[in-house]
N, CA, C and O of each residue as an XYZ file, in Angstrom:
364
protein
N     134.598     96.950     97.692
C     134.504     97.985     99.165
C     136.009     97.948    100.589
O     136.468     98.950    101.138
N     136.389     96.681    100.806
C     137.913     96.667    101.135
C     138.751     96.656    101.246
O     139.619     96.464    102.097
N     138.479     97.090     99.457
C     139.459     97.080     99.290
C     139.730     99.247     98.582
O     140.737     99.894     98.873
N     138.816     99.691     97.909
C     138.946    100.621     98.354
C     138.801    101.573     98.943
O     138.924    102.691     98.442
N     138.425    101.290    100.474
C     138.795    101.313    101.501
C     140.318    101.346    101.619
O     140.500    102.562    101.677
N     141.384    100.851    101.684
C     142.534    100.479    101.514
C     143.204    101.374    100.957
O     143.912    102.282    101.394
N     142.882    100.998     99.818
C     143.175    102.149     99.109
C     143.612    103.471     99.182
O     144.745    103.928     99.033
N     141.946    104.335     99.574
C     142.183    105.681    100.111
C     143.154    105.430    100.928
O     144.231    105.987    100.712
N     142.991    104.368    102.273
C     142.745    104.914    103.551
C     141.485    105.355    103.581
O     141.356    106.465    103.065
N     140.281    104.760    104.105
C     139.778    105.952    104.947
C     139.469    105.129    106.171
O     138.517    105.497    106.859
N     140.156    104.055    106.534
C     140.075    103.514    107.890
C     139.195    102.173    108.228
O     138.794    101.554    107.243
N     138.895    101.721    109.372
C     137.749    100.318    108.913
C     136.647    101.033    109.903
O     136.048    100.166    110.538
N     136.319    102.028    110.138
C     134.925    102.264    110.000
C     133.981    102.661    109.179
O     132.752    102.639    109.245
N     134.888    103.099    108.235
C     134.199    103.158    107.027
C     133.702    101.744    105.704
O     132.907    101.193    104.944
N     135.427    101.933    106.555
C     134.917     99.766    104.826
C     133.981     99.254    105.514
O     132.997     98.722    104.998
N     134.235     99.383    107.153
C     133.157     98.153    107.342
C     131.660     99.096    107.846
O     131.142     99.009    108.959
N     131.305     99.738    107.014
C     130.331    100.941    106.803
C     129.594    100.397    105.869
O     128.452     99.939    105.908
N     130.918    100.562    104.413
C     130.972     99.906    103.111
C     130.304     99.403    103.067
O     129.160     99.564    102.641
N     131.285     97.866    103.911
C     130.679     95.936    103.517
C     129.576     96.191    104.297
O     128.837     96.738    103.479
N     129.251     96.173    104.861
C     127.328     96.403    105.420
C     126.481     96.773    104.265
O     125.796     95.892    103.746
N     126.451     98.072    103.773
C     125.812     98.774    103.047
C     125.650     97.888    101.409
O     124.598     98.086    100.801
N     126.706     96.946    100.768
C     126.694     95.988    100.152
C     126.313     94.986    100.474
O     125.919     94.101     99.714
N     126.357     94.944    101.567
C     125.478     93.440    102.153
C     124.065     93.625    102.452
O     123.408     92.586    102.394
N     123.438     94.678    102.754
C     122.155     95.449    102.423
C     121.561     94.974    101.180
O     120.804     94.003    101.149
N     121.975     95.804     99.926
C     121.676     95.401     98.356
C     121.633     94.850     98.537
O     120.635     94.507     99.171
N     122.719     93.894     98.224
C     122.501     92.659     98.015
C     121.785     90.873     97.896
O     121.679     89.877     97.180
N     121.336     91.699     99.677
C     119.897     91.000    100.002
C     119.035     90.752     99.309
O     118.633     89.728     98.755
N     118.495     92.595     99.380
C     117.350     92.866     98.078
C     117.241     93.027     96.639
O     116.278     93.326     95.934
N     118.344     92.782     96.391
C     118.043     92.150     94.776
C     118.040     91.135     94.861
O     118.121     90.829     93.671
N     118.011     90.333     95.331
C     118.490     88.874     96.530
C     116.366     88.542     96.047
O     115.740     87.856     95.239
N     116.056     89.506     97.120
C     114.770     89.227     97.915
C     113.878     89.434     96.146
O     113.214     88.430     95.886
N     113.822     90.451     95.119
C     112.891     91.073     94.685
C     113.376     90.997     93.669
O     113.299     91.879     92.814
N     114.168     89.594     93.503
C     114.634     88.391     91.570
C     113.619     87.553     92.042
O     112.562     87.376     91.436
N     114.046     86.794     93.598
C     113.300     85.502     93.801
C     111.092     85.966     93.685
O     110.178     85.515     92.995
N     111.159     86.761     94.497
C     109.575     87.313     94.771
C     109.224     86.885     93.685
O     108.672     85.802     93.493
N     109.788     88.476     92.094
C     109.699     88.022     90.375
C     109.548     86.750     90.632
O     108.424     86.320     90.892
N     111.011     85.651     90.596
C     110.063     84.460     90.293
C     109.133     83.908     89.999
O     108.564     83.747     88.919
N     108.773     83.312     91.843
C     107.921     83.054     92.180
C     106.682     84.084     91.174
O     105.934     83.532     90.367
N     106.660     85.573     91.406
C     104.709     85.507     90.869
C     105.060     85.787     89.191
O     104.287     86.492     88.544
N     106.300     85.171     88.534
C     106.157     84.724     86.815
C     106.096     83.222     86.817
O     106.112     82.546     85.788
N     106.013     82.660     88.261
C     106.098     80.859     88.177
C     104.076     80.718     88.719
O     103.603     79.583     88.778
N     102.902     82.291     89.134
C     102.728     81.415     89.708
C     101.898     82.946     88.092
O     100.830     83.557     88.107
N     102.558     82.956     87.481
C     101.453     84.076     86.630
C     100.280     84.593     87.302
O      99.080     84.353     87.170
N     101.398     85.906     88.587
C     100.669     86.360     89.077
C     100.618     87.535     88.111
O     101.468     87.833     87.272
N      98.858     88.471     88.524
C      98.586     89.289     87.851
C      99.236     90.833     87.622
O      99.107     91.761     86.824
N     100.379     90.365     89.398
C     101.099     91.900     90.210
C     102.563     92.155     89.458
O     103.281     93.155     89.485
N     102.858     90.015     88.314
C     104.332     90.653     88.260
C     104.518     91.625     87.057
O     105.300     92.558     87.236
N     103.893     91.516     85.851
C     105.107     92.565     84.605
C     104.393     93.594     85.355
O     104.787     94.707     85.007
N     103.672     93.629     86.075
C     103.327     95.801     86.155
C     104.584     96.147     88.190
O     104.923     97.186     88.757
N     104.739     95.126     88.423
C     106.410     95.212     89.615
C     107.142     95.005     89.376
O     107.900     94.403     90.136
N     107.526     95.387     87.971
C     109.332     95.563     87.120
C     109.511     97.330     86.493
O     108.783     98.021     85.780
N     110.466     97.514     86.977
C     110.640     98.832     86.842
C     111.155    100.194     87.769
O     110.721    100.868     88.703
N     111.709    100.171     87.366
C     112.801    101.611     87.542
C     112.356    102.471     89.455
O     113.094    102.525     90.438
N     110.650    103.087     89.261
C     110.269    102.895     90.094
C     110.188    102.232     91.306
O     110.573    102.496     92.445
N     109.463    101.101     90.679
C     109.265     99.714     91.933
C     111.119     99.445     92.580
O     111.208     98.808     93.630
N     112.331     99.897     91.977
C     112.838     99.358     92.497
C     113.643    100.493     93.653
O     114.366    100.266     94.624
N     113.279    101.426     93.209
C     113.930    102.414     93.889
C     112.724    102.439     95.162
O     113.241    102.200     96.253
N     111.893    102.573     95.196
C     110.711    102.736     96.163
C     111.154    101.230     97.490
O     111.250    101.379     98.708
N     111.409     99.413     96.409
C     112.333     99.164     97.558
C     113.104     99.187     98.206
O     112.954     98.739     99.342
N     114.323     99.732     97.779
C     115.327    100.193     97.787
C     114.801    101.239     99.149
O     114.903    100.804    100.296
N     114.442    102.132     98.979
C     114.126    103.206    100.200
C     113.404    102.262    101.530
O     114.039    102.221    102.584
N     112.465    101.740    101.460
C     111.964    101.254    102.972
C     113.007    100.641    103.712
O     114.220    100.556    103.518
N     112.564    100.404    104.233
C     113.543     99.555    105.804
C     112.854     98.038    105.676
O     111.794     97.779    106.246
N     113.251     97.505    105.229
C     113.177     96.280    104.962
C     113.386     95.696    103.898
O     113.123     96.189    102.801
N     114.197     93.868    104.181
C     114.509     93.220    103.656
C     114.281     92.153    102.411
O     114.865     91.603    101.478
N     112.979     92.269    103.095
C     111.904     91.618    101.528
C     110.806     91.526    100.783
O     109.792     91.057    101.300
N     110.799     91.917     99.549
C     109.708     92.926     98.661
C     108.871     91.823     98.505
O     109.056     90.643     98.205
N     107.937     92.483     98.775
C     106.157     92.541     98.342
C     106.141     93.420     97.567
O     106.914     94.371     97.447
N     104.922     93.039     96.790
C     104.666     94.137     95.251
C     103.407     94.964     96.633
O     103.140     96.161     96.527
N     102.974     94.361     97.453
C     102.191     95.729     97.920
C     103.001     95.730     99.679
O     103.367     94.687    100.220
N     103.195     97.655    100.565
C     103.666     97.036    101.425
C     102.134     98.541    102.400
O     101.630     99.625    102.106
N     102.071     97.446    103.648
C     100.678     98.353    104.620
C     101.518    100.155    104.429
O     102.733    100.344    104.488
N     100.461    101.237    104.205
C     100.721    102.083    104.765
C      99.618    103.371    105.718
O      98.388    103.402    105.760
N     100.228    103.941    106.124
C      98.633    104.616    106.838
C      97.915    106.010    105.613
O      97.808    105.897    104.392
N      97.612    106.966    106.290
C      96.796    107.596    105.618
C      97.938    109.342    106.291
O      98.178    110.398    105.705
N      98.223    108.982    107.300
C      99.194    109.384    108.249
C     100.467    109.238    108.828
O     100.986    108.168    108.510
N     101.355    110.152    109.790
C     102.849    109.549    110.096
C     102.090    109.465    111.415
O     101.237    110.232    111.861
N     102.526    108.516    111.854
C     101.960    107.856    114.087
C     103.968    109.296    114.526
O     105.179    109.458    114.373
N     102.606    109.834    115.123
C     104.052    110.167    115.590
C     104.695    109.057    117.058
O     105.754    108.465    117.267
N     103.604    109.192    117.696
C     104.156    107.808    119.047
C     105.133    106.938    118.150
O     106.339    107.166    118.056
N     104.383    105.789    117.424
C     105.033    104.550    117.298
C     106.124    105.192    116.279
O     106.825    104.194    116.114
N     106.755    106.257    115.449
C     108.142    106.474    115.050
C     108.588    106.700    115.751
O     109.713    106.203    115.794
N     108.062    107.923    117.332
C     109.409    108.138    118.591
C     110.248    106.815    119.107
O     111.400    106.537    119.441
N     109.111    106.242    118.983
C     109.399    104.317    119.630
C     110.084    103.265    119.165
O     110.036    102.088    119.523
N     110.530    103.629    118.588
C     111.109    103.204    117.059
C     112.580    103.908    116.956
O     113.685    103.378    116.849
N     112.102    105.703    117.046
C     114.025    105.500    117.485
C     114.460    105.399    118.701
O     115.501    104.844    119.051
N     113.532    106.030    119.497
C     114.148    104.893    120.028
C     114.993    104.309    121.133
O     115.995    104.453    121.832
N     113.610    103.311    120.750
C     114.695    101.540    120.248
C     115.576    101.283    119.710
O     116.534    100.568    120.004
N     115.191    102.182    118.357
C     116.718    101.794    117.678
C     118.810    102.579    118.447
O     119.946    102.162    118.220
N     118.264    103.836    119.363
C     119.371    104.259    120.267
C     119.256    103.300    120.925
O     120.405    102.934    121.172
N     118.434    102.522    121.461
C     119.281    101.664    123.030
C     119.780    100.264    122.567
O     120.351     99.518    123.362
């Protein structure tokens, strides 16, 4: 990312953002690989079912670095909780 930023003269902020995104993707892939390895070693029934492009895309879209086979979800959007998290992020 730094080389691309220097080659195309993108500036420091864009280069730093590219490095951060690359680091996040790397950490997500390492977490996915470690969890799949643990599930395979435990001979979990979730193991073969959790490998696929759909599952990786779902994990990539979630704001977490730790891969799990099941994520806690609600049936509705909790607006108050969401506004609180957006406010925390802005501070």
